[in-house]
Short mmCIF file of C-alpha atoms in Angstrom, two decimals:
data_model
loop_
_atom_site.label_atom_id
_atom_site.label_comp_id
_atom_site.label_asym_id
_atom_site.label_seq_id
_atom_site.Cartn_x
_atom_site.Cartn_y
_atom_site.Cartn_z
CA UNK A 1 0.13 -0.12 0.12
CA UNK A 2 1.34 3.36 -1.04
CA UNK A 3 1.67 5.90 2.23
CA UNK A 4 0.69 8.83 0.22
CA UNK A 5 -1.82 10.65 0.52
CA UNK A 6 -5.30 10.01 -0.96
CA UNK A 7 -6.53 12.49 -4.08
CA UNK A 8 -9.81 12.78 -5.41
CA UNK A 9 -10.34 14.69 -8.64
CA UNK A 10 -12.03 18.15 -8.63
CA UNK A 11 -15.56 18.05 -10.35
CA UNK A 12 -13.81 20.63 -12.90
CA UNK A 13 -9.70 20.66 -13.29
CA UNK A 14 -7.72 23.67 -12.78
CA UNK A 15 -4.24 24.94 -14.19
CA UNK A 16 -2.11 25.15 -11.37
CA UNK A 17 0.86 26.88 -12.29
CA UNK A 18 3.02 25.76 -9.44
CA UNK A 19 2.69 22.15 -10.26
CA UNK A 20 6.50 21.68 -9.75
CA UNK A 21 8.56 19.12 -11.73
CA UNK A 22 11.30 19.92 -13.73
CA UNK A 23 9.21 21.05 -16.93
CA UNK A 24 6.57 22.95 -14.75
CA UNK A 25 7.07 26.41 -16.32
CA UNK A 26 6.91 25.29 -19.77
CA UNK A 27 3.99 23.19 -19.54
CA UNK A 28 0.57 24.35 -20.27
CA UNK A 29 -2.64 23.68 -21.07
CA UNK A 30 -3.20 25.80 -23.71
CA UNK A 31 -1.73 26.24 -27.05
CA UNK A 32 -0.82 29.24 -29.24
CA UNK A 33 2.26 31.47 -29.34
CA UNK A 34 2.99 33.29 -25.87
CA UNK A 35 5.61 35.98 -27.97
CA UNK A 36 6.57 37.28 -31.74
CA UNK A 37 9.47 36.16 -32.98
CA UNK A 38 10.32 35.28 -36.42
CA UNK A 39 12.17 32.12 -36.86
CA UNK A 40 15.56 32.70 -38.84
CA UNK A 41 16.48 31.01 -42.64
CA UNK A 42 19.68 29.77 -43.70
CA UNK A 43 21.15 28.73 -47.17
CA UNK A 44 19.54 25.43 -47.63
CA UNK A 45 16.40 24.05 -48.71
CA UNK A 46 16.04 22.46 -45.52
CA UNK A 47 15.32 24.45 -42.00
CA UNK A 48 15.23 22.62 -39.16
CA UNK A 49 13.99 24.28 -35.98
CA UNK A 50 15.35 21.59 -33.34
CA UNK A 51 16.75 21.00 -29.70
CA UNK A 52 18.99 17.14 -29.43
CA UNK A 53 16.33 15.71 -27.49
CA UNK A 54 15.01 11.70 -28.61
CA UNK A 55 12.51 13.11 -31.20
CA UNK A 56 14.90 15.87 -32.86
CA UNK A 57 17.84 13.03 -32.97
CA UNK A 58 15.36 10.94 -35.54
CA UNK A 59 15.79 13.78 -37.99
CA UNK A 60 19.40 14.95 -37.45
CA UNK A 61 20.15 10.95 -37.92
CA UNK A 62 18.08 11.12 -41.20
CA UNK A 63 19.83 14.25 -43.02
CA UNK A 64 23.06 12.44 -41.95
CA UNK A 65 22.36 9.24 -42.97
CA UNK A 66 21.14 11.15 -46.25
CA UNK A 67 24.38 13.19 -46.87
CA UNK A 68 26.73 10.31 -46.56
CA UNK A 69 24.33 8.71 -49.83
CA UNK A 70 25.15 11.73 -51.74
CA UNK A 71 21.71 13.26 -51.41
CA UNK A 72 22.94 16.87 -52.11
CA UNK A 73 19.40 18.23 -51.85
CA UNK A 74 19.39 17.67 -48.26
CA UNK A 75 21.76 19.88 -47.01
CA UNK A 76 20.27 21.39 -43.84
CA UNK A 77 20.17 24.38 -41.72
CA UNK A 78 19.56 23.29 -38.12
CA UNK A 79 18.72 26.30 -35.56
CA UNK A 80 18.07 25.66 -32.11
CA UNK A 81 14.91 25.74 -30.20
CA UNK A 82 15.22 26.40 -26.15
CA UNK A 83 12.52 24.79 -24.94
CA UNK A 84 13.40 25.42 -21.58
CA UNK A 85 13.23 29.15 -22.46
CA UNK A 86 10.06 28.14 -24.87
CA UNK A 87 11.00 28.66 -27.87
CA UNK A 88 8.95 26.45 -29.21
CA UNK A 89 6.16 29.44 -28.17
CA UNK A 90 7.24 31.90 -30.85
CA UNK A 91 4.81 33.05 -33.48
CA UNK A 92 7.78 31.81 -36.42
CA UNK A 93 7.82 28.50 -33.97
CA UNK A 94 3.50 28.28 -33.65
CA UNK A 95 4.00 28.79 -37.47
CA UNK A 96 5.90 25.64 -38.30
CA UNK A 97 3.98 23.86 -35.80
CA UNK A 98 0.76 24.50 -34.43
CA UNK A 99 1.30 21.82 -31.53
CA UNK A 100 4.91 23.57 -30.35
CA UNK A 101 6.73 20.66 -30.35
CA UNK A 102 9.91 20.02 -31.88
CA UNK A 103 11.23 18.76 -34.46
CA UNK A 104 9.85 21.15 -36.81
CA UNK A 105 10.75 21.45 -40.20
CA UNK A 106 10.06 23.74 -43.58
CA UNK A 107 11.10 22.74 -46.40
CA UNK A 108 12.14 25.10 -49.01
CA UNK A 109 13.46 23.16 -51.62
CA UNK A 110 10.26 23.82 -54.27
CA UNK A 111 8.28 26.84 -55.19
CA UNK A 112 6.23 27.08 -52.25
CA UNK A 113 7.38 26.44 -48.57
CA UNK A 114 5.88 23.38 -47.18
CA UNK A 115 6.28 22.75 -43.05
CA UNK A 116 6.65 19.30 -41.93
CA UNK A 117 6.57 18.68 -38.09
CA UNK A 118 5.74 15.74 -35.60
CA UNK A 119 9.16 13.47 -36.00
CA UNK A 120 7.38 10.44 -37.72
CA UNK A 121 6.49 12.87 -40.44
CA UNK A 122 9.57 14.57 -40.80
CA UNK A 123 11.05 11.16 -41.40
CA UNK A 124 8.81 9.90 -44.02
CA UNK A 125 8.59 13.05 -45.97
CA UNK A 126 12.38 12.93 -46.06
CA UNK A 127 12.25 9.10 -47.02
CA UNK A 128 9.68 10.23 -49.80
CA UNK A 129 11.46 13.10 -50.85
CA UNK A 130 14.72 11.12 -51.41
CA UNK A 131 14.37 7.62 -52.07
CA UNK A 132 16.38 6.20 -49.17
CA UNK A 133 15.57 4.27 -46.32
CA UNK A 134 12.00 2.72 -47.16
CA UNK A 135 11.08 0.27 -49.46
CA UNK A 136 8.74 2.20 -51.96
CA UNK A 137 5.80 -0.93 -51.93
CA UNK A 138 5.14 -3.88 -50.41
CA UNK A 139 4.96 -6.11 -47.60
CA UNK A 140 8.86 -4.31 -46.74
CA UNK A 141 7.37 -0.81 -46.83
CA UNK A 142 4.67 -1.48 -44.66
CA UNK A 143 6.88 -3.85 -41.86
CA UNK A 144 8.83 -0.34 -41.99
CA UNK A 145 5.64 1.90 -41.14
CA UNK A 146 4.80 -0.72 -39.03
CA UNK A 147 6.91 -0.26 -36.69
CA UNK A 148 7.83 3.60 -36.76
CA UNK A 149 3.69 3.82 -35.39
CA UNK A 150 4.88 1.51 -33.26
CA UNK A 151 7.52 3.71 -31.84
CA UNK A 152 5.02 6.90 -32.06
CA UNK A 153 2.34 5.21 -30.29
CA UNK A 154 4.89 3.66 -27.48
CA UNK A 155 7.58 6.08 -26.66
CA UNK A 156 5.11 8.37 -24.47
CA UNK A 157 4.79 5.14 -21.52
CA UNK A 158 8.79 5.71 -21.36
CA UNK A 159 9.50 9.44 -22.29
CA UNK A 160 6.22 11.03 -20.82
CA UNK A 161 5.64 8.03 -18.29
CA UNK A 162 8.42 6.77 -16.63
CA UNK A 163 10.98 9.38 -17.73
CA UNK A 164 8.59 11.86 -16.57
CA UNK A 165 7.94 9.70 -12.92
CA UNK A 166 11.38 8.21 -12.45
CA UNK A 167 14.01 11.09 -13.98
CA UNK A 168 11.75 15.31 -13.49
CA UNK A 169 9.00 14.52 -11.30
CA UNK A 170 9.00 16.43 -7.85
CA UNK A 171 8.84 13.63 -5.20
CA UNK A 172 9.45 9.97 -6.29
CA UNK A 173 6.22 7.47 -5.81
CA UNK A 174 6.21 3.98 -5.88
CA UNK A 175 2.84 3.78 -8.31
CA UNK A 176 3.70 5.37 -11.12
CA UNK A 177 7.08 4.18 -11.29
CA UNK A 178 5.92 0.91 -11.71
CA UNK A 179 3.25 1.14 -13.52
CA UNK A 180 5.29 2.78 -16.50
CA UNK A 181 8.80 0.63 -15.73
CA UNK A 182 6.34 -2.35 -15.73
CA UNK A 183 5.61 -0.88 -19.18
CA UNK A 184 8.73 0.42 -20.43
CA UNK A 185 10.30 -2.94 -19.83
CA UNK A 186 7.19 -4.92 -21.93
CA UNK A 187 8.05 -2.33 -24.31
CA UNK A 188 11.98 -3.82 -24.54
CA UNK A 189 10.80 -6.95 -24.70
CA UNK A 190 8.61 -6.38 -27.52
CA UNK A 191 12.11 -5.50 -29.21
CA UNK A 192 14.27 -8.14 -28.37
CA UNK A 193 11.62 -10.40 -29.89
CA UNK A 194 12.09 -9.28 -32.60
CA UNK A 195 15.30 -8.41 -32.88
CA UNK A 196 16.34 -12.18 -32.56
CA UNK A 197 16.30 -12.97 -35.93
CA UNK A 198 16.71 -9.50 -37.59
CA UNK A 199 19.29 -7.00 -37.94
CA UNK A 200 17.44 -4.63 -37.88
CA UNK A 201 14.22 -3.34 -36.53
CA UNK A 202 12.07 -3.58 -39.51
CA UNK A 203 14.84 -6.72 -41.48
CA UNK A 204 17.40 -6.62 -43.00
CA UNK A 205 17.44 -3.00 -44.11
CA UNK A 206 18.08 0.15 -41.93
CA UNK A 207 15.23 2.29 -42.74
CA UNK A 208 13.52 5.24 -40.90
CA UNK A 209 12.27 2.66 -37.94
CA UNK A 210 15.37 2.23 -37.10
CA UNK A 211 15.65 5.57 -36.91
CA UNK A 212 12.46 5.99 -35.09
CA UNK A 213 13.34 3.91 -32.48
CA UNK A 214 16.82 4.17 -31.82
CA UNK A 215 17.01 7.63 -30.16
CA UNK A 216 14.21 6.72 -27.35
CA UNK A 217 15.29 2.48 -26.52
CA UNK A 218 18.42 2.28 -27.98
CA UNK A 219 19.95 4.98 -26.03
CA UNK A 220 18.11 3.82 -23.19
CA UNK A 221 19.94 1.32 -23.64
CA UNK A 222 23.25 2.80 -23.86
CA UNK A 223 22.65 4.35 -20.35
CA UNK A 224 20.95 7.89 -21.74
CA UNK A 225 17.76 8.25 -20.81
CA UNK A 226 17.56 9.07 -17.04
CA UNK A 227 20.15 6.98 -16.01
CA UNK A 228 17.61 3.75 -15.18
CA UNK A 229 19.78 1.44 -17.41
CA UNK A 230 20.57 -0.31 -13.63
CA UNK A 231 16.91 -0.06 -12.65
CA UNK A 232 15.62 -1.77 -16.11
CA UNK A 233 17.98 -4.32 -16.32
CA UNK A 234 18.85 -3.02 -19.50
CA UNK A 235 21.96 -5.95 -20.05
CA UNK A 236 19.29 -8.27 -19.73
CA UNK A 237 17.90 -7.18 -23.43
CA UNK A 238 21.00 -8.44 -25.66
CA UNK A 239 19.23 -8.22 -28.68
CA UNK A 240 18.04 -4.60 -28.40
CA UNK A 241 21.97 -4.31 -27.05
CA UNK A 242 23.62 -5.15 -30.05
CA UNK A 243 21.44 -3.41 -32.62
CA UNK A 244 21.33 -0.44 -30.28
CA UNK A 245 25.50 -0.52 -30.19
CA UNK A 246 25.86 -1.44 -33.91
CA UNK A 247 23.69 2.22 -34.87
CA UNK A 248 25.23 3.91 -32.45
CA UNK A 249 28.29 3.07 -34.64
CA UNK A 250 27.48 4.45 -37.64
CA UNK A 251 29.04 7.83 -38.24
CA UNK A 252 26.27 10.05 -38.98
CA UNK A 253 24.75 8.73 -36.04
CA UNK A 254 28.00 9.92 -34.52
CA UNK A 255 26.85 13.25 -35.62
CA UNK A 256 23.44 13.24 -36.12
CA UNK A 257 23.07 13.21 -31.92
CA UNK A 258 25.32 16.54 -31.90
CA UNK A 259 23.58 18.40 -33.76
CA UNK A 260 21.45 20.91 -31.33
CA UNK A 261 22.48 19.28 -28.66
CA UNK A 262 22.95 22.13 -25.89
CA UNK A 263 23.60 19.77 -23.27
CA UNK A 264 26.88 17.32 -22.01
CA UNK A 265 30.32 17.35 -22.60
CA UNK A 266 31.12 20.45 -24.46
CA UNK A 267 32.98 18.35 -27.39
CA UNK A 268 29.46 17.02 -27.98
CA UNK A 269 27.13 20.23 -28.54
CA UNK A 270 26.61 21.61 -32.08
CA UNK A 271 24.14 24.30 -31.11
CA UNK A 272 23.87 25.25 -34.74
CA UNK A 273 24.67 23.53 -38.37
CA UNK A 274 24.88 25.17 -41.06
CA UNK A 275 27.69 23.25 -43.26
CA UNK A 276 29.21 19.88 -43.11
CA UNK A 277 32.47 21.16 -41.57
CA UNK A 278 30.72 22.69 -38.54
CA UNK A 279 31.47 19.51 -37.14
CA UNK A 280 34.96 20.32 -36.87
CA UNK A 281 34.98 23.64 -36.33
CA UNK A 282 31.72 24.89 -34.08
CA UNK A 283 31.42 22.77 -31.73
CA UNK A 284 31.05 24.12 -28.31
CA UNK A 285 34.44 23.31 -26.40
CA UNK A 286 36.00 24.75 -29.11
CA UNK A 287 33.52 27.90 -29.48
CA UNK A 288 34.91 27.95 -25.80
CA UNK A 289 38.04 28.12 -26.19
CA UNK A 290 38.43 30.81 -29.24
CA UNK A 291 36.35 32.83 -26.70
CA UNK A 292 39.06 32.60 -24.28
#
């Protein structure tokens, strides 16, 4: 039995802006802009506005993988959106994504700019645009999409559920941590069973399904999310671990993890990316050294 006091919900919920938790200052029950500010626009066809959360990493990995394949049209400007400071509520960002969540993309390669929001939608848009990392038709395409949508439906239990109550809530409560730890481990078991006989999650080919899932579940088992690897006994998911390490070793993935990263060791942070040379010249350690 929990020793927490029982909570009786009111007849009508009202917003308590002092509810606590790490993200209390940006969570709110209404949509729309809080301030006027246009988004910057660079020289490349693709303009990305993001932060290197798992959802943001999906897209920067995809873009770096496309460039590694030689798709010059995938050159992009990546602009930092600091969600802790409320950048996602600017008028420009809300125009790009009315839901005020990163990442958001403007594709300016055609006659009329096209906005693309929701990370899976961006992956699909880029895969279709460049004919890469997604089979053109048939059962193989359906299987990739099965896993992309699995990730979109499953990760809120990991991030908003387990991650929130285990790492970010103002107090640790047994019931929600147990509830979401159970679901997270069930999801890891789903992946582990699938990866027992496949190189990648949708088959033998690397795809947008892997790019969607790895930033969440791959980084979780590699010890990069919520400091929860030991708690969740991630080493027991041997097939997930093998898959996670293989993807982590890809050079494009290593570059993608750095883009729009504003936390961690300075040499892993590339706040904005406007040219491939930025990885060598504009990481935070180099900028800090030049400023001394």
